[in-house]
Short mmCIF file of C-alpha atoms and ligand atoms in Angstrom, two decimals:
data_model
loop_
_atom_site.label_atom_id
_atom_site.label_comp_id
_atom_site.label_asym_id
_atom_site.label_seq_id
_atom_site.Cartn_x
_atom_site.Cartn_y
_atom_site.Cartn_z
CA MET A 116 -9.96 13.32 19.29
CA THR A 117 -6.92 14.93 17.68
CA SER A 118 -5.08 12.56 15.42
CA LEU A 119 -1.56 11.38 16.19
CA HIS A 120 -0.45 11.54 12.56
CA ILE A 121 0.46 14.73 10.75
CA GLN A 122 -0.58 15.98 7.33
CA THR A 123 2.26 15.00 5.01
CA ALA A 124 3.37 16.81 1.89
CA LEU A 125 2.15 15.95 -1.58
CA LEU A 126 5.20 16.55 -3.77
CA ALA A 127 5.88 16.32 -7.48
CA HIS A 128 8.79 14.04 -8.37
CA PRO A 129 10.66 16.29 -10.82
CA GLN A 130 13.14 13.79 -12.29
CA LEU A 131 10.65 10.94 -12.74
CA SER A 132 8.04 13.29 -14.15
CA VAL A 133 10.46 14.43 -16.84
CA ALA A 134 11.85 10.96 -17.51
CA LEU A 135 8.41 9.34 -17.85
CA GLY A 136 6.56 12.25 -19.42
CA LYS A 137 3.95 12.04 -16.63
CA HIS A 138 3.05 14.05 -13.54
CA VAL A 139 4.45 11.76 -10.86
CA TRP A 140 3.11 12.62 -7.38
CA LEU A 141 4.47 11.50 -4.03
CA LYS A 142 2.60 11.32 -0.72
CA MET A 143 5.46 11.65 1.75
CA GLU A 144 4.38 9.31 4.55
CA ASN A 145 8.01 8.78 5.50
CA THR A 146 7.74 12.12 7.32
CA GLN A 147 5.20 10.86 9.86
CA PRO A 148 6.53 11.14 13.42
CA SER A 149 6.78 7.33 13.55
CA GLY A 150 8.62 7.25 10.21
CA SER A 151 5.85 5.53 8.26
CA PHE A 152 2.14 5.71 7.36
CA LYS A 153 1.49 3.17 10.14
CA LEU A 154 0.80 5.93 12.63
CA ARG A 155 -2.41 6.76 10.76
CA GLY A 156 -4.07 3.37 11.15
CA ILE A 157 -2.39 1.98 14.24
CA GLY A 158 -2.62 5.39 15.89
CA LEU A 159 -6.38 5.49 15.34
CA LEU A 160 -6.83 1.90 16.51
CA CYS A 161 -4.88 2.67 19.70
CA GLN A 162 -6.79 5.90 20.33
CA ARG A 163 -10.14 4.16 19.90
CA ALA A 164 -9.02 1.34 22.21
CA VAL A 165 -8.00 3.84 24.89
CA ALA A 166 -11.27 5.77 24.46
CA ASN A 167 -13.07 2.47 25.05
CA GLY A 168 -11.21 1.89 28.31
CA ALA A 169 -8.03 0.04 27.35
CA THR A 170 -5.46 0.15 30.16
CA ARG A 171 -2.71 -1.55 28.23
CA LEU A 172 -1.86 -2.03 24.55
CA VAL A 173 0.05 -5.06 23.25
CA CYS A 174 1.50 -5.18 19.74
CA PRO A 175 3.44 -8.13 18.28
CA SER A 176 5.83 -6.34 15.91
CA GLY A 177 9.45 -5.31 15.95
CA GLY A 178 8.88 -3.24 12.82
CA ASN A 179 7.02 -0.09 11.89
CA ALA A 180 3.75 -1.36 13.42
CA GLY A 181 5.34 -1.88 16.83
CA PHE A 182 7.03 1.49 16.59
CA ALA A 183 3.75 3.21 15.70
CA ALA A 184 1.96 1.43 18.58
CA ALA A 185 4.73 2.52 20.97
CA PHE A 186 4.37 6.09 19.73
CA ALA A 187 0.58 6.02 20.02
CA GLY A 188 0.70 4.46 23.48
CA ALA A 189 3.13 7.11 24.73
CA ALA A 190 1.00 9.89 23.25
CA SER A 191 -2.12 8.46 24.93
CA ALA A 192 -0.24 7.85 28.21
CA VAL A 193 -1.22 4.18 28.32
CA ARG A 194 1.07 1.28 29.13
CA THR A 195 2.27 -0.26 25.87
CA THR A 196 4.02 -3.57 25.36
CA VAL A 197 5.69 -4.58 22.13
CA VAL A 198 6.38 -8.32 21.86
CA VAL A 199 9.21 -9.27 19.49
CA PRO A 200 10.99 -12.53 18.62
CA GLU A 201 14.61 -13.25 19.59
CA THR A 202 15.79 -12.35 16.08
CA THR A 203 15.00 -8.66 16.72
CA SER A 204 18.11 -6.48 16.82
CA ALA A 205 19.22 -4.69 19.98
CA ALA A 206 18.97 -1.40 18.08
CA VAL A 207 15.27 -1.92 17.34
CA ILE A 208 14.54 -2.89 20.94
CA GLN A 209 16.38 0.21 22.12
CA ARG A 210 14.49 2.45 19.73
CA ILE A 211 11.11 1.14 20.88
CA SER A 212 11.96 1.38 24.58
CA ASP A 213 13.38 4.88 24.10
CA ILE A 214 9.90 6.20 23.33
CA GLY A 215 8.56 4.66 26.51
CA ALA A 216 7.15 1.27 25.52
CA GLU A 217 8.04 -1.96 27.26
CA VAL A 218 9.64 -4.61 25.04
CA ILE A 219 9.21 -8.33 25.72
CA VAL A 220 11.39 -10.74 23.75
CA HIS A 221 9.60 -14.03 23.27
CA GLY A 222 10.15 -17.02 20.97
CA SER A 223 12.32 -17.58 17.95
CA VAL A 224 9.87 -16.42 15.25
CA TRP A 225 7.06 -13.88 14.92
CA HIS A 226 4.39 -16.55 15.40
CA ASP A 227 5.67 -17.31 18.93
CA ALA A 228 5.81 -13.63 19.84
CA ASN A 229 2.28 -13.21 18.51
CA GLN A 230 0.98 -16.16 20.55
CA TYR A 231 2.47 -14.62 23.67
CA ALA A 232 0.94 -11.23 22.82
CA LEU A 233 -2.49 -12.84 22.40
CA GLN A 234 -2.05 -14.56 25.76
CA LEU A 235 -1.35 -11.21 27.48
CA CYS A 236 -4.54 -9.84 25.96
CA GLN A 237 -6.74 -12.33 27.80
CA GLN A 238 -6.69 -10.03 30.83
CA THR A 239 -9.38 -7.35 30.99
CA GLY A 240 -8.39 -3.94 29.70
CA VAL A 241 -5.49 -5.31 27.67
CA VAL A 242 -6.03 -4.71 23.96
CA TYR A 243 -4.31 -6.51 21.09
CA ILE A 244 -2.94 -4.24 18.35
CA PRO A 245 -2.53 -6.25 15.13
CA PRO A 246 -0.17 -4.95 12.43
CA PHE A 247 -2.65 -4.70 9.53
CA ASP A 248 -5.87 -6.70 9.92
CA HIS A 249 -8.38 -4.39 11.62
CA PRO A 250 -11.09 -1.99 10.30
CA ASP A 251 -9.84 0.85 12.53
CA ILE A 252 -6.41 0.51 10.90
CA TRP A 253 -7.99 0.83 7.46
CA ASP A 254 -10.06 3.86 8.59
CA GLY A 255 -6.90 5.55 9.79
CA ASN A 256 -4.85 4.69 6.72
CA ALA A 257 -7.67 6.04 4.52
CA THR A 258 -6.91 9.56 5.78
CA LEU A 259 -3.85 9.68 3.55
CA ILE A 260 -6.14 9.63 0.53
CA ASP A 261 -8.50 12.24 2.08
CA GLU A 262 -5.47 14.50 2.38
CA ALA A 263 -3.95 13.75 -1.01
CA VAL A 264 -7.26 14.40 -2.76
CA ALA A 265 -7.70 17.76 -1.00
CA GLN A 266 -4.08 18.73 -1.71
CA ALA A 267 -4.40 17.81 -5.39
CA LYS A 268 -7.66 19.73 -5.68
CA ALA A 269 -5.97 22.85 -4.30
CA MET A 270 -3.38 22.47 -7.07
CA ASN A 271 -6.06 21.90 -9.70
CA THR A 272 -5.05 18.34 -10.42
CA ASP A 273 -6.02 14.76 -9.62
CA PHE A 274 -4.63 11.22 -9.94
CA ASP A 275 -5.42 8.54 -12.50
CA VAL A 276 -3.71 5.68 -10.67
CA VAL A 277 -2.44 5.04 -7.13
CA ILE A 278 0.65 2.92 -6.38
CA CYS A 279 1.33 1.34 -3.00
CA ALA A 280 3.35 -1.47 -1.44
CA VAL A 281 1.53 -4.46 0.07
CA GLY A 282 2.55 -6.50 3.09
CA GLY A 283 -0.53 -7.76 4.92
CA GLY A 284 -2.73 -5.37 2.97
CA GLY A 285 -3.67 -2.87 5.68
CA LEU A 286 -2.25 0.03 3.72
CA MET A 287 -3.98 -1.12 0.54
CA ALA A 288 -7.34 -1.63 2.28
CA GLY A 289 -7.10 1.85 3.80
CA ILE A 290 -6.14 3.46 0.50
CA LEU A 291 -9.06 1.79 -1.27
CA GLU A 292 -11.45 2.84 1.49
CA GLY A 293 -10.13 6.38 1.06
CA MET A 294 -10.44 6.23 -2.71
CA HIS A 295 -14.04 5.06 -2.51
CA ARG A 296 -15.05 7.80 -0.07
CA ASN A 297 -13.38 10.44 -2.26
CA GLY A 298 -14.95 9.65 -5.60
CA MET A 299 -12.03 7.57 -6.87
CA ALA A 300 -13.81 4.23 -7.16
CA ASP A 301 -12.91 4.09 -10.87
CA VAL A 302 -9.22 4.88 -10.42
CA PRO A 303 -7.03 1.75 -10.57
CA LEU A 304 -4.60 0.73 -7.84
CA ILE A 305 -1.19 -0.81 -8.49
CA ALA A 306 -0.38 -3.11 -5.55
CA VAL A 307 3.32 -3.90 -5.36
CA GLU A 308 5.13 -6.71 -3.58
CA THR A 309 8.65 -8.06 -3.76
CA GLU A 310 9.03 -11.52 -5.28
CA GLY A 311 9.82 -13.33 -2.05
CA ALA A 312 6.94 -11.73 -0.15
CA ALA A 313 4.11 -11.82 -2.70
CA SER A 314 1.23 -13.07 -0.55
CA LEU A 315 -1.39 -10.89 -2.30
CA TYR A 316 -0.21 -11.96 -5.75
CA ALA A 317 -0.44 -15.62 -4.69
CA ALA A 318 -3.93 -15.13 -3.26
CA ILE A 319 -5.17 -13.46 -6.45
CA GLN A 320 -3.72 -16.29 -8.56
CA ALA A 321 -5.35 -18.94 -6.36
CA ASP A 322 -8.55 -16.89 -5.94
CA GLU A 323 -8.38 -17.61 -2.22
CA LEU A 324 -6.18 -16.75 0.75
CA VAL A 325 -2.77 -18.40 0.56
CA SER A 326 -0.17 -18.77 3.32
CA LEU A 327 3.37 -18.51 2.00
CA THR A 328 5.68 -21.08 3.58
CA ALA A 329 8.50 -18.56 3.90
CA ILE A 330 9.35 -14.94 3.27
CA GLN A 331 12.44 -14.48 1.12
CA SER A 332 12.85 -10.78 0.65
CA ILE A 333 14.93 -7.95 1.97
CA ALA A 334 11.71 -5.94 2.25
CA THR A 335 10.91 -7.24 5.74
CA SER A 336 8.01 -4.80 6.18
CA LEU A 337 6.22 -6.64 3.36
CA GLY A 338 6.81 -10.00 5.04
CA ALA A 339 3.27 -11.05 5.90
CA THR A 340 2.86 -14.71 4.92
CA ARG A 341 -0.87 -14.19 4.46
CA VAL A 342 -2.83 -11.05 3.57
CA ALA A 343 -5.87 -9.79 5.45
CA PRO A 344 -9.07 -11.29 3.99
CA ALA A 345 -10.26 -7.73 3.34
CA ALA A 346 -7.33 -7.11 1.01
CA LEU A 347 -8.23 -10.04 -1.23
CA HIS A 348 -11.88 -9.05 -1.04
CA TRP A 349 -11.03 -5.56 -2.32
CA THR A 350 -9.39 -7.01 -5.45
CA ARG A 351 -12.83 -8.33 -6.42
CA GLN A 352 -14.46 -4.90 -6.08
CA HIS A 353 -11.85 -2.57 -7.55
CA VAL A 354 -9.39 -2.65 -10.42
CA VAL A 355 -6.18 -3.74 -8.69
CA HIS A 356 -3.06 -4.51 -10.71
CA SER A 357 -0.94 -6.82 -8.57
CA VAL A 358 2.72 -6.58 -9.55
CA LYS A 359 5.97 -8.04 -8.27
CA VAL A 360 9.42 -6.47 -8.34
CA THR A 361 12.75 -8.00 -7.35
CA ASP A 362 14.63 -7.01 -4.21
CA ARG A 363 17.30 -5.62 -6.49
CA GLN A 364 14.79 -3.35 -8.25
CA ALA A 365 13.44 -2.17 -4.89
CA ILE A 366 16.94 -1.32 -3.66
CA ALA A 367 17.80 0.43 -6.93
CA ALA A 368 14.68 2.57 -6.45
CA CYS A 369 15.67 3.39 -2.84
CA LEU A 370 19.08 4.52 -4.09
CA SER A 371 17.68 6.65 -6.92
CA PHE A 372 15.05 8.13 -4.60
CA ALA A 373 17.72 9.02 -2.02
CA GLY A 374 19.56 10.96 -4.70
CA ASP A 375 16.54 12.54 -6.35
CA MET A 376 14.52 13.49 -3.25
CA ARG A 377 17.33 13.49 -0.64
CA THR A 378 15.28 11.04 1.42
CA LEU A 379 15.90 7.51 2.76
CA VAL A 380 13.13 4.90 2.59
CA GLU A 381 12.95 1.16 3.32
CA PRO A 382 13.09 -1.49 0.57
CA ALA A 383 9.35 -2.00 1.17
CA CYS A 384 8.82 1.55 -0.04
CA GLY A 385 11.39 1.11 -2.78
CA ALA A 386 9.15 -1.64 -4.18
CA ALA A 387 6.37 0.89 -4.87
CA LEU A 388 8.84 3.43 -6.27
CA ALA A 389 10.34 0.75 -8.53
CA VAL A 390 7.15 0.66 -10.62
CA ALA A 391 8.05 4.15 -11.84
CA TYR A 392 11.84 3.87 -11.76
CA GLN A 393 11.71 0.61 -13.75
CA ARG A 394 9.06 2.02 -16.12
CA LEU A 395 6.97 -1.10 -15.70
CA PRO A 396 4.46 -1.59 -18.55
CA VAL A 397 1.56 -1.48 -16.07
CA LEU A 398 2.14 2.29 -15.73
CA GLU A 399 2.16 2.96 -19.46
CA ASN A 400 -1.33 4.34 -19.97
CA PHE A 401 -1.45 6.52 -16.88
CA LYS A 402 -0.54 10.20 -16.80
CA ARG A 403 -0.89 11.29 -13.16
CA PRO A 404 0.25 8.51 -10.82
CA LEU A 405 0.25 8.96 -7.05
CA ILE A 406 2.98 6.95 -5.34
CA VAL A 407 2.46 6.37 -1.62
CA VAL A 408 5.90 6.82 -0.10
CA CYS A 409 5.19 4.55 2.86
CA GLY A 410 8.59 5.23 4.47
CA GLY A 411 9.82 2.99 7.29
CA ILE A 412 12.44 3.23 10.03
CA GLY A 413 14.32 0.11 8.93
CA VAL A 414 16.77 2.01 6.75
CA SER A 415 19.99 3.92 7.34
CA LEU A 416 22.87 5.19 5.22
CA GLN A 417 24.83 2.16 6.35
CA ALA A 418 22.07 -0.35 5.51
CA LEU A 419 21.55 1.21 2.10
CA ALA A 420 25.29 1.08 1.39
CA GLY A 421 25.30 -2.62 2.36
CA TRP A 422 22.39 -3.45 0.04
CA LYS A 423 24.03 -1.45 -2.74
CA THR A 424 27.11 -3.65 -2.48
CA GLN A 425 25.08 -6.85 -2.06
CA PHE A 426 23.23 -6.26 -5.33
CA SER A 427 26.23 -4.75 -7.18
CA LEU A 428 24.35 -1.52 -7.81
C1 PLP B 561 3.72 -2.00 7.12
C2 PLP B 561 4.43 -1.46 5.98
C3 PLP B 561 4.09 -1.80 4.66
C4 PLP B 561 3.00 -2.76 4.31
O1 PLP B 561 1.76 -2.42 4.89
P1 PLP B 561 0.62 -3.52 5.04
O2 PLP B 561 -0.49 -2.81 5.70
O3 PLP B 561 1.19 -4.62 5.90
O4 PLP B 561 0.31 -4.01 3.69
C5 PLP B 561 4.80 -1.20 3.63
N1 PLP B 561 5.79 -0.35 3.88
C6 PLP B 561 6.15 0.01 5.12
C7 PLP B 561 7.27 0.95 5.31
C8 PLP B 561 5.48 -0.54 6.22
O5 PLP B 561 5.84 -0.19 7.45
#
């Protein structure tokens, strides 16, 4: 089974490396055909579902997960339905239908769309594609670490910490799976959320799963009110530093990154980059950080300009 995702570049970040006196590495997942790392995990989940006889895929997400599912469905020539709430913009709906998926608008919030998606999946052959909580998603996301480790080895280097953004924790669970299968079980992970979307941070504080009552962050791709149980479980088996940044810090990082690397990324990705751009103390003792540039299609020059004004940056 050939994978749907591509091998992405491992790049040095020249300006941050100089500014911090560290070797700052970037795994450029924004260059995946779907615009984010999601194609790795969701792509694999979709491929496995089709191999097991799925005749239709249904994904409840108007974000990067839905876009990756649409991409995977088209590549596997299987009918794909993305269910989104009424708040979803016409542009997003257009973008998903342009790659051949069917879009159903249902309900006023994600929960309603999800309920409808689950209902569709009661028919035989119809498979539910969740955004982050599935072992196949973690298997697929883990390939980004397989690649990064091989790429670093070829350059005679390695990493002493990995930094990633956390929404529902599917990226984090995949990264940790990848780290453990590549001899990096002792390398810490910095798990970054924005303040209004910090469901992992809350779960770690409470030492149990917590459902946030609301998401109040510009980083909509991090807006899972509750993390996957596996994500919290991982924090008990691996050194995970859970940190929060403000929306403003995430946007500032997106702006700096656009200038430095000539690349646009979502605020969700800016959150991970902010750990380095803000020189957070958590990074102090590390010399060779790997930042997972998770990417995202929810950004444009216009959106970035709007956020810049909004936060007086
Ligand atoms: C989905 C997503 C995240 C968060 O991933 P989870 O698996 O939900 O933790 C972060 N950044 C981008 C761009 C995403 O699309």
